[in-house]
Amino acid sequence: MFRDIGGLVILFWRTLLALPLALRQRRKVAEQFYEVGMASLLMVCILSVFIGGVLALEIGPVMVERGLANYLGGILGLAICRELAPTLMAVLIAGRIGSSMAAEIGSMAVYQEIDALRTMNINPVHYLVLPRILALAVALPMLVIFADLVGWMGGALVCSTNQQIVVGMQSFFANLRETVDVQDVAHGLIKTFVFALVIGTVSCHQGLSTIGGPRGIGRTVTKAVVNSIVLILILDYFLTHLLVQLEK
Amino acid sequence: MSSSGNNDSVRVQVRGLRKSFGEHEVLRGVDLTVERGEIFVLMGPSGSGKSVLLKHIIGLEEPDAGEILIEGQGVNTEGLRDRYRMAMVFQSGALLNSLTVGENVGLYLREHRLKPEAEIQRVIAEKLDIVGLRGTEEKIPGELSGGMKKRVALARALVIEPQLILYDEPTSELDPLIAITIGQEILALRDRTHATSLVVTHDRDLAFGIADRIAMIADGEILEIGRPEDVRRSQHPLVRKFLTADFKLKPQ
């Protein structure tokens, strides 16, 4: 994976240089945005409600036992919007969308469609990479906002219905409002934005580097997903460290 | 870049071209010149390096040594593709499978914003008509036969109004009637636009039917180069073998 870092940086730089063309590619960006957003929205909702729920189940009884039930909304709210929603949604999108991007571009590479673009003087970075990365950079933070809201509701639902916890919805959200502010949500969204760039760049880079036939496409998909997830988790630590320092 | 610029054809020079993939040397110092407006056929057995040479000429491969000049300038010179219009018809067609036939044919014009949409629609219909595929605009490549895909690829190349057009095995996998249509279209395109044409094939009928000059390549080396009648008279054993091979079984 680390051998690919140089290629990733070059591809990302070329995409940045192509940014002025974003308006020209708006139709393709919109198509990709629809693909990322609509295809993942239901999945994001289902996943988030259970993330919130399981988190409440894990820490709810422990906090109630120690007389900290009033802080449950705040703790859950922070955990979801600062860490769990950004990271788990990025992992979900790497598997769901990154894999399909890598497979699509990989099959275009194998079946000479990218060569055909080059012979028509159409830059594959402008035509294929830029719209995908832009769409991900816009759609993933929006999905995470959804995930935050649904995750909080999932947590609140479990807290109010589970016999071992029994923290009412009103009390849960009152504490959440008191504890979680815009800066916490922004913290998660900044990380999400970086994760989106990672997923888009890694998937497109793997796709463009595909060689061989169907087996090559299979390898590409696996590498795109695994490399994206590894980079997301490594970057998560350093980004969190940096953002926490900046928040002080 | 303009699709309505003049149609002056271009001269292609290949000098000392060498290319290896790993240990395997595919091109071993190829030298040839394709004159302006001529149909130059590169003929040879499978695996002789024809398609690799074609990819170098269009700039898809970087040579290990040697150079390719288009009107005296290196093929990868900055801005060369803005000055000269070049197109390639791939062996498989290489149509974009996510686009319809019409979108494939109009891709160059739309991406380079060369014409208004109504004009692009007219050009798409016209070029599809030329290759005998009128009314297929809304089909997707997966619905087409191999021959139809090749003809759509040809229509896509015609849209560019190329000054240099490269054909990679344009008649492979086609029945003889469609192959003749493709051959005639290569001739008609040259007559209409005076484009320089470089055709890679192992189809002897096509080569001798359309070529102004033929080069015979084997194992990455040019064995013979000249007018079709000169190549027919070649005494090189490999050229003779390639030109005279037939299906008749010889008694043991």
Coordinates of C-alpha atoms in Angstrom, one line a residue:
Chain A
M1 CA 0.0 0.0 0.0
F2 CA 2.8 2.4 0.9
R3 CA 4.3 2.0 -2.5
D4 CA 1.2 3.6 -3.9
I5 CA 1.5 6.7 -1.8
G6 CA 3.5 8.6 -4.4
G7 CA 1.0 7.8 -7.1
L8 CA -1.9 8.8 -4.8
V9 CA -0.2 12.2 -4.1
I10 CA 0.3 12.8 -7.8
L11 CA -3.2 11.9 -8.7
F12 CA -4.6 14.1 -5.9
W13 CA -2.4 17.0 -7.0
R14 CA -3.6 16.6 -10.6
T15 CA -7.2 16.6 -9.4
L16 CA -6.6 19.8 -7.4
L17 CA -5.1 21.4 -10.6
A18 CA -8.3 20.4 -12.5
L19 CA -10.6 22.1 -9.9
P20 CA -11.2 25.1 -12.1
L21 CA -12.9 22.7 -14.5
A22 CA -15.4 21.6 -11.9
L23 CA -18.2 23.7 -13.2
R24 CA -17.8 22.2 -16.7
Q25 CA -18.1 18.8 -15.1
R26 CA -21.2 19.7 -13.0
R27 CA -23.5 17.2 -14.8
K28 CA -21.1 14.3 -14.0
V29 CA -20.6 15.6 -10.4
A30 CA -24.4 15.6 -10.0
E31 CA -24.7 12.1 -11.4
Q32 CA -22.0 10.8 -9.0
F33 CA -23.5 12.8 -6.1
Y34 CA -26.8 11.1 -6.7
E35 CA -25.0 7.7 -6.9
V36 CA -23.2 8.3 -3.6
G37 CA -26.0 9.9 -1.7
M38 CA -29.1 8.0 -2.8
A39 CA -27.4 4.6 -2.9
S40 CA -26.2 5.0 0.6
L41 CA -28.8 7.0 2.5
L42 CA -30.9 4.1 3.7
M43 CA -27.8 2.1 4.6
V44 CA -26.5 5.0 6.5
C45 CA -29.7 5.4 8.5
I46 CA -29.9 1.7 9.4
L47 CA -26.3 1.6 10.4
S48 CA -26.5 4.8 12.4
V49 CA -29.6 3.9 14.4
F50 CA -27.9 0.7 15.5
I51 CA -24.6 2.5 16.3
G52 CA -26.4 4.8 18.6
G53 CA -28.4 2.0 20.1
V54 CA -25.5 -0.3 20.8
L55 CA -23.5 2.5 22.2
A56 CA -26.3 3.2 24.6
L57 CA -26.5 -0.4 25.5
E58 CA -22.8 -0.6 26.3
I59 CA -22.3 2.5 28.3
G60 CA -25.8 3.2 29.6
P61 CA -26.1 0.7 32.4
V62 CA -22.5 1.5 33.6
M63 CA -23.2 5.2 33.8
V64 CA -26.6 4.7 35.5
E65 CA -24.9 2.4 38.0
R66 CA -22.4 5.2 38.8
G67 CA -25.2 7.8 39.0
L68 CA -24.1 9.5 35.8
A69 CA -27.3 8.9 33.9
N70 CA -27.8 12.6 33.3
Y71 CA -24.6 12.8 31.2
L72 CA -25.6 10.0 28.9
G73 CA -27.0 12.2 26.1
G74 CA -23.9 14.3 26.0
I75 CA -21.4 11.4 26.1
L76 CA -23.4 9.6 23.3
G77 CA -23.8 12.7 21.3
L78 CA -20.0 13.5 21.4
A79 CA -19.0 10.0 20.6
I80 CA -21.3 9.8 17.6
C81 CA -20.6 13.1 16.0
R82 CA -16.9 13.4 16.7
E83 CA -15.7 9.8 16.1
L84 CA -18.2 7.1 15.3
A85 CA -20.3 8.6 12.6
P86 CA -17.4 10.0 10.6
T87 CA -15.2 6.9 10.8
L88 CA -17.9 4.2 10.4
M89 CA -19.6 6.1 7.5
A90 CA -16.3 6.5 5.8
V91 CA -15.6 2.8 6.2
L92 CA -19.1 2.1 4.9
I93 CA -18.7 4.4 1.9
A94 CA -15.2 2.9 1.1
G95 CA -16.9 -0.5 0.9
R96 CA -20.0 0.6 -0.9
I97 CA -18.9 3.4 -3.2
G98 CA -15.1 3.2 -3.3
S99 CA -15.3 -0.4 -4.5
S100 CA -17.7 0.4 -7.2
M101 CA -15.6 3.4 -8.4
A102 CA -12.5 1.2 -8.5
A103 CA -14.3 -1.6 -10.3
E104 CA -15.8 0.8 -12.9
I105 CA -12.6 2.7 -13.6
G106 CA -10.6 -0.6 -13.5
S107 CA -12.8 -2.2 -16.1
M108 CA -12.5 0.9 -18.2
A109 CA -8.7 0.5 -18.0
V110 CA -8.8 -3.2 -18.8
Y111 CA -11.1 -2.7 -21.8
Q112 CA -9.1 0.2 -23.2
E113 CA -11.8 2.8 -22.6
I114 CA -9.3 5.0 -20.8
D115 CA -6.9 4.6 -23.7
A116 CA -9.8 5.7 -26.0
L117 CA -10.3 8.8 -23.9
R118 CA -6.6 9.7 -24.1
T119 CA -6.6 9.3 -27.9
M120 CA -9.5 11.8 -28.0
N121 CA -7.4 14.2 -26.0
I122 CA -9.8 13.8 -23.0
N123 CA -7.9 13.8 -19.7
P124 CA -9.1 10.8 -17.6
V125 CA -8.4 12.9 -14.4
H126 CA -10.8 15.6 -15.6
Y127 CA -13.4 13.2 -17.0
L128 CA -13.4 10.4 -14.4
V129 CA -11.5 11.4 -11.2
L130 CA -12.5 15.0 -10.6
P131 CA -16.3 14.4 -10.6
R132 CA -16.0 11.3 -8.3
I133 CA -13.8 13.0 -5.7
L134 CA -15.9 16.2 -5.7
A135 CA -19.1 14.2 -5.4
L136 CA -17.7 12.2 -2.4
A137 CA -16.3 15.4 -0.8
V138 CA -19.8 16.9 -0.8
A139 CA -22.0 13.8 -0.2
L140 CA -20.0 12.1 2.6
P141 CA -20.2 15.0 5.1
M142 CA -24.0 15.3 4.3
L143 CA -24.4 11.6 5.0
V144 CA -22.5 12.1 8.3
I145 CA -24.9 14.8 9.3
F146 CA -27.7 12.4 8.7
A147 CA -25.8 9.7 10.6
D148 CA -25.3 12.1 13.6
L149 CA -29.0 12.8 13.8
V150 CA -30.2 9.2 13.3
G151 CA -27.5 7.9 15.7
W152 CA -28.5 10.3 18.4
M153 CA -32.2 9.2 17.9
G154 CA -31.1 5.5 18.1
G155 CA -29.3 6.2 21.3
A156 CA -32.2 8.1 22.8
L157 CA -34.6 5.4 21.8
V158 CA -32.6 2.7 23.6
C159 CA -31.9 4.9 26.6
S160 CA -35.6 5.6 27.1
T161 CA -36.9 2.0 26.5
N162 CA -34.2 -0.2 28.1
Q163 CA -35.1 -1.2 31.6
Q164 CA -31.5 -1.0 32.9
I165 CA -31.1 2.6 31.7
V166 CA -34.4 4.4 31.6
V167 CA -33.3 7.9 30.7
G168 CA -36.2 9.8 29.1
M169 CA -35.9 11.3 25.7
Q170 CA -36.3 14.8 27.0
S171 CA -33.5 14.4 29.6
F172 CA -31.3 12.7 27.0
F173 CA -31.6 15.5 24.4
A174 CA -31.4 18.3 27.1
N175 CA -28.0 16.9 28.1
L176 CA -27.0 16.4 24.4
R177 CA -27.9 20.1 23.6
E178 CA -25.9 21.2 26.7
T179 CA -22.8 19.2 25.9
V180 CA -22.5 19.0 22.1
D181 CA -22.0 22.3 20.2
V182 CA -21.4 23.2 16.6
Q183 CA -17.6 22.8 17.0
D184 CA -18.0 19.1 17.9
V185 CA -20.1 18.5 14.8
A186 CA -17.6 20.5 12.7
H187 CA -14.8 18.4 14.2
G188 CA -16.4 15.3 12.8
L189 CA -17.2 16.9 9.4
I190 CA -13.6 18.1 8.9
K191 CA -12.4 14.5 9.4
T192 CA -15.2 13.3 7.1
F193 CA -14.1 15.6 4.4
V194 CA -10.6 14.3 4.5
F195 CA -11.8 10.7 4.5
A196 CA -13.9 11.5 1.4
L197 CA -10.8 12.7 -0.4
V198 CA -8.9 9.6 0.7
I199 CA -11.7 7.2 -0.5
G200 CA -12.0 9.0 -3.9
T201 CA -8.3 9.3 -4.5
V202 CA -7.4 5.7 -3.5
S203 CA -10.3 4.2 -5.5
C204 CA -9.7 6.2 -8.6
H205 CA -5.9 5.6 -8.4
Q206 CA -6.4 1.8 -8.0
G207 CA -8.9 1.8 -10.9
L208 CA -6.5 3.7 -13.2
S209 CA -3.6 1.4 -12.3
T210 CA -5.6 -1.8 -13.1
I211 CA -3.9 -4.3 -15.3
G212 CA -4.9 -7.8 -16.4
G213 CA -8.4 -9.1 -17.0
P214 CA -11.3 -9.8 -14.5
R215 CA -8.8 -11.0 -11.9
G216 CA -7.0 -7.7 -12.1
I217 CA -10.3 -5.9 -11.5
G218 CA -11.0 -8.1 -8.5
R219 CA -7.5 -7.2 -7.1
T220 CA -8.1 -3.6 -7.7
V221 CA -11.4 -3.6 -5.8
T222 CA -9.9 -5.4 -2.8
K223 CA -6.9 -3.0 -2.7
A224 CA -9.1 0.1 -3.0
V225 CA -11.3 -0.9 -0.1
V226 CA -8.5 -2.2 2.2
N227 CA -6.1 0.7 1.5
S228 CA -8.9 3.3 2.0
I229 CA -9.9 1.8 5.4
V230 CA -6.3 1.5 6.6
L231 CA -5.6 5.1 5.5
I232 CA -8.8 6.3 7.1
L233 CA -8.0 4.7 10.4
I234 CA -4.4 6.0 10.5
L235 CA -5.4 9.5 9.4
D236 CA -8.2 9.5 12.0
Y237 CA -5.7 9.4 14.8
F238 CA -3.5 12.2 13.5
L239 CA -6.4 14.4 12.4
T240 CA -8.1 13.9 15.8
H241 CA -4.8 14.8 17.5
L242 CA -4.4 17.9 15.3
L243 CA -8.0 19.1 15.8
V244 CA -7.9 18.6 19.5
Q245 CA -4.8 20.7 19.7
L246 CA -6.5 23.4 17.6
E247 CA -9.6 23.3 19.8
K248 CA -7.6 24.1 23.0
Chain B
M1 CA -8.5 22.9 -30.7
S2 CA -11.0 22.9 -33.6
S3 CA -12.9 20.2 -35.3
S4 CA -13.5 22.4 -38.3
G5 CA -9.9 23.3 -38.9
N6 CA -8.1 22.5 -42.2
N7 CA -7.7 18.9 -43.1
D8 CA -4.0 18.9 -43.9
S9 CA -2.8 15.5 -43.3
V10 CA 0.3 14.8 -41.3
R11 CA 3.6 13.0 -41.8
V12 CA 4.6 10.4 -39.2
Q13 CA 8.2 9.3 -38.7
V14 CA 9.3 6.5 -36.5
R15 CA 13.0 6.4 -35.8
G16 CA 14.9 3.6 -34.0
L17 CA 12.0 2.7 -31.8
R18 CA 12.7 0.1 -29.1
K19 CA 10.4 -1.3 -26.5
S20 CA 10.7 -4.1 -24.0
F21 CA 8.2 -5.5 -21.5
G22 CA 10.3 -7.1 -18.9
E23 CA 12.8 -9.4 -20.6
H24 CA 10.8 -9.6 -23.8
E25 CA 11.9 -7.1 -26.5
V26 CA 8.8 -6.3 -28.5
L27 CA 10.2 -3.6 -30.8
R28 CA 13.8 -3.8 -32.0
G29 CA 14.7 -0.6 -33.6
V30 CA 11.8 0.1 -35.9
D31 CA 12.2 2.8 -38.6
L32 CA 9.5 3.9 -40.9
T33 CA 7.8 7.0 -42.4
V34 CA 4.2 7.4 -43.2
E35 CA 3.7 10.1 -45.8
R36 CA 0.9 12.7 -45.7
G37 CA -2.4 11.4 -46.9
E38 CA -1.3 7.8 -47.6
I39 CA -2.8 4.6 -46.4
F40 CA 0.0 2.7 -44.8
V41 CA -0.6 -0.8 -43.8
L42 CA 1.5 -2.5 -41.1
M43 CA 1.1 -6.2 -41.6
G44 CA 2.4 -9.1 -39.6
P45 CA 1.6 -12.2 -37.6
S46 CA 0.1 -12.0 -34.2
G47 CA 2.5 -11.0 -31.5
S48 CA 4.9 -9.3 -33.9
G49 CA 4.6 -5.9 -32.2
K50 CA 2.1 -4.2 -34.6
S51 CA -0.3 -3.0 -32.0
V52 CA 2.5 -1.9 -29.6
L53 CA 3.9 0.2 -32.4
L54 CA 0.5 1.8 -33.0
K55 CA 0.1 2.6 -29.3
H56 CA 3.5 4.4 -29.4
I57 CA 2.5 6.4 -32.5
I58 CA -0.7 7.7 -30.7
G59 CA 1.3 8.4 -27.5
L60 CA -0.2 5.7 -25.3
E61 CA 3.2 4.0 -24.7
E62 CA 6.6 5.6 -23.9
P63 CA 9.4 4.1 -26.0
D64 CA 12.6 2.8 -24.3
A65 CA 14.6 4.3 -27.1
G66 CA 13.9 6.1 -30.4
E67 CA 11.3 8.6 -31.2
I68 CA 8.0 9.2 -33.0
L69 CA 7.6 12.5 -34.9
I70 CA 4.4 14.0 -36.1
E71 CA 5.2 16.7 -38.6
G72 CA 8.7 16.8 -37.1
Q73 CA 7.6 17.1 -33.4
G74 CA 7.7 14.5 -30.8
V75 CA 4.3 12.8 -30.3
N76 CA 4.2 13.7 -26.6
T77 CA 5.2 17.4 -27.2
E78 CA 3.1 19.7 -25.1
G79 CA 0.2 21.0 -27.2
L80 CA 0.8 18.7 -30.2
R81 CA -2.7 17.2 -29.8
D82 CA -4.2 20.6 -29.8
R83 CA -2.5 21.3 -33.2
Y84 CA -3.1 18.0 -34.9
R85 CA -6.3 15.9 -34.7
M86 CA -5.5 12.2 -34.2
A87 CA -7.9 9.3 -33.8
M88 CA -7.6 5.6 -33.2
V89 CA -10.0 2.8 -33.9
F90 CA -9.3 0.1 -31.4
Q91 CA -9.5 -3.6 -32.1
S92 CA -12.2 -4.1 -29.6
G93 CA -13.9 -0.7 -30.4
A94 CA -13.1 0.5 -26.8
L95 CA -16.5 2.2 -26.6
L96 CA -17.4 3.6 -23.2
N97 CA -19.9 1.0 -22.0
S98 CA -21.6 3.4 -19.6
L99 CA -22.6 5.7 -22.5
T100 CA -25.1 5.2 -25.3
V101 CA -23.9 4.9 -28.9
G102 CA -24.9 8.5 -29.6
E103 CA -23.0 9.7 -26.5
N104 CA -20.0 7.7 -27.5
V105 CA -20.0 9.2 -31.0
G106 CA -20.5 12.8 -29.7
L107 CA -18.1 12.5 -26.8
Y108 CA -15.2 14.3 -28.4
L109 CA -17.4 17.3 -29.5
R110 CA -19.1 17.6 -26.1
E111 CA -16.0 17.3 -23.9
H112 CA -14.1 19.8 -26.0
R113 CA -17.2 22.0 -26.4
L114 CA -16.7 22.3 -30.1
K115 CA -20.3 22.7 -31.3
P116 CA -23.7 23.5 -30.0
E117 CA -25.9 20.6 -28.9
A118 CA -28.2 20.7 -31.9
E119 CA -25.2 20.6 -34.2
I120 CA -23.6 17.7 -32.2
Q121 CA -26.9 15.7 -32.6
R122 CA -26.8 16.3 -36.4
V123 CA -23.1 15.3 -36.6
I124 CA -23.8 12.1 -34.6
A125 CA -26.7 11.1 -36.9
E126 CA -24.5 11.9 -40.0
K127 CA -21.5 9.8 -38.8
L128 CA -23.7 6.9 -37.8
D129 CA -25.4 7.1 -41.1
I130 CA -22.0 6.9 -42.9
V131 CA -21.1 3.6 -41.1
G132 CA -24.6 2.2 -41.7
L133 CA -25.9 2.5 -38.2
R134 CA -28.5 5.1 -38.5
G135 CA -31.0 5.1 -35.6
T136 CA -28.8 3.3 -33.1
E137 CA -28.1 6.5 -31.0
E138 CA -30.0 5.2 -27.9
K139 CA -28.6 1.7 -27.9
I140 CA -25.9 0.8 -25.4
P141 CA -22.6 -0.9 -26.5
G142 CA -23.7 -4.1 -24.8
E143 CA -26.6 -4.5 -27.2
L144 CA -24.3 -4.3 -30.3
S145 CA -22.4 -7.1 -32.1
G146 CA -18.6 -7.0 -32.5
G147 CA -18.9 -5.6 -36.0
M148 CA -21.4 -2.9 -35.0
K149 CA -19.1 -1.8 -32.1
K150 CA -16.2 -1.4 -34.6
R151 CA -18.4 0.7 -36.8
V152 CA -19.5 2.9 -33.9
A153 CA -15.8 3.3 -33.0
L154 CA -15.2 4.3 -36.6
A155 CA -18.0 6.8 -36.4
R156 CA -16.5 8.2 -33.2
A157 CA -13.2 8.6 -34.9
L158 CA -14.8 10.3 -37.9
V159 CA -16.3 12.9 -35.7
I160 CA -12.8 14.1 -34.8
E161 CA -12.2 14.8 -38.6
P162 CA -8.7 13.4 -37.9
Q163 CA -5.6 14.4 -39.8
L164 CA -4.1 11.1 -38.7
I165 CA -6.2 8.0 -38.1
L166 CA -4.9 4.7 -36.7
Y167 CA -6.8 1.4 -37.1
D168 CA -5.9 -1.5 -34.9
E169 CA -7.1 -4.7 -36.7
P170 CA -10.2 -3.1 -38.1
T171 CA -11.5 -6.3 -39.7
S172 CA -10.7 -8.9 -37.1
E173 CA -13.8 -10.8 -35.9
L174 CA -15.9 -9.4 -38.8
D175 CA -17.6 -11.4 -41.6
P176 CA -16.1 -10.8 -45.1
L177 CA -19.0 -8.5 -46.2
I178 CA -18.6 -6.2 -43.2
A179 CA -14.8 -6.4 -43.5
I180 CA -15.2 -5.1 -47.1
T181 CA -17.5 -2.3 -45.9
I182 CA -14.9 -1.2 -43.3
G183 CA -12.1 -1.4 -45.9
Q184 CA -14.2 0.8 -48.3
E185 CA -14.9 3.2 -45.5
I186 CA -11.1 3.6 -44.7
L187 CA -10.6 4.4 -48.4
A188 CA -13.6 6.8 -48.5
L189 CA -12.4 8.6 -45.4
R190 CA -9.0 9.1 -46.9
D191 CA -10.5 10.4 -50.2
R192 CA -12.9 12.7 -48.3
T193 CA -10.5 14.2 -45.7
H194 CA -7.0 13.3 -47.1
A195 CA -6.2 12.0 -43.6
T196 CA -3.0 10.0 -43.2
S197 CA -4.1 6.4 -42.3
L198 CA -2.1 3.8 -40.6
V199 CA -3.7 0.4 -40.5
V200 CA -2.5 -2.5 -38.5
T201 CA -3.8 -5.9 -39.6
H202 CA -3.0 -9.5 -40.4
D203 CA -5.7 -9.5 -43.0
R204 CA -3.9 -9.9 -46.3
D205 CA -7.0 -9.1 -48.4
L206 CA -7.6 -5.9 -46.5
A207 CA -3.9 -4.9 -46.7
F208 CA -3.5 -5.4 -50.5
G209 CA -7.0 -4.0 -51.1
I210 CA -6.5 -0.6 -49.5
A211 CA -2.8 0.1 -49.0
D212 CA -0.6 2.7 -50.8
R213 CA 2.3 1.1 -49.0
I214 CA 2.8 -1.9 -46.8
A215 CA 5.3 -2.7 -44.2
M216 CA 5.8 -6.3 -43.0
I217 CA 6.8 -6.7 -39.4
A218 CA 7.8 -9.8 -37.5
D219 CA 9.5 -10.2 -34.1
G220 CA 9.6 -6.4 -33.6
E221 CA 11.5 -5.7 -36.8
I222 CA 10.5 -4.4 -40.2
L223 CA 11.2 -7.1 -42.8
E224 CA 9.9 -5.4 -45.9
I225 CA 8.5 -2.1 -46.8
G226 CA 7.1 -0.8 -50.1
R227 CA 4.2 -0.6 -52.5
P228 CA 1.9 -3.6 -52.5
E229 CA 3.3 -5.0 -55.7
D230 CA 6.8 -4.7 -54.3
V231 CA 5.9 -6.6 -51.1
R232 CA 4.2 -9.3 -53.2
R233 CA 7.5 -9.8 -55.0
S234 CA 9.5 -9.9 -51.8
Q235 CA 11.9 -12.8 -51.5
H236 CA 12.3 -12.6 -47.7
P237 CA 11.4 -16.1 -46.5
L238 CA 9.1 -14.9 -43.6
V239 CA 7.3 -12.5 -45.9
R240 CA 6.8 -15.2 -48.5
K241 CA 5.5 -17.6 -45.8
F242 CA 3.1 -15.1 -44.5
L243 CA 1.8 -14.1 -47.9
T244 CA 1.4 -17.6 -49.3
A245 CA 0.1 -19.5 -46.2
D246 CA -3.2 -21.2 -46.8
F247 CA -5.5 -23.8 -45.2
K248 CA -4.7 -26.6 -47.6
L249 CA -3.1 -29.4 -45.6
K250 CA 0.2 -30.6 -47.1
P251 CA 0.7 -34.4 -47.3
Q252 CA 3.1 -35.7 -44.6

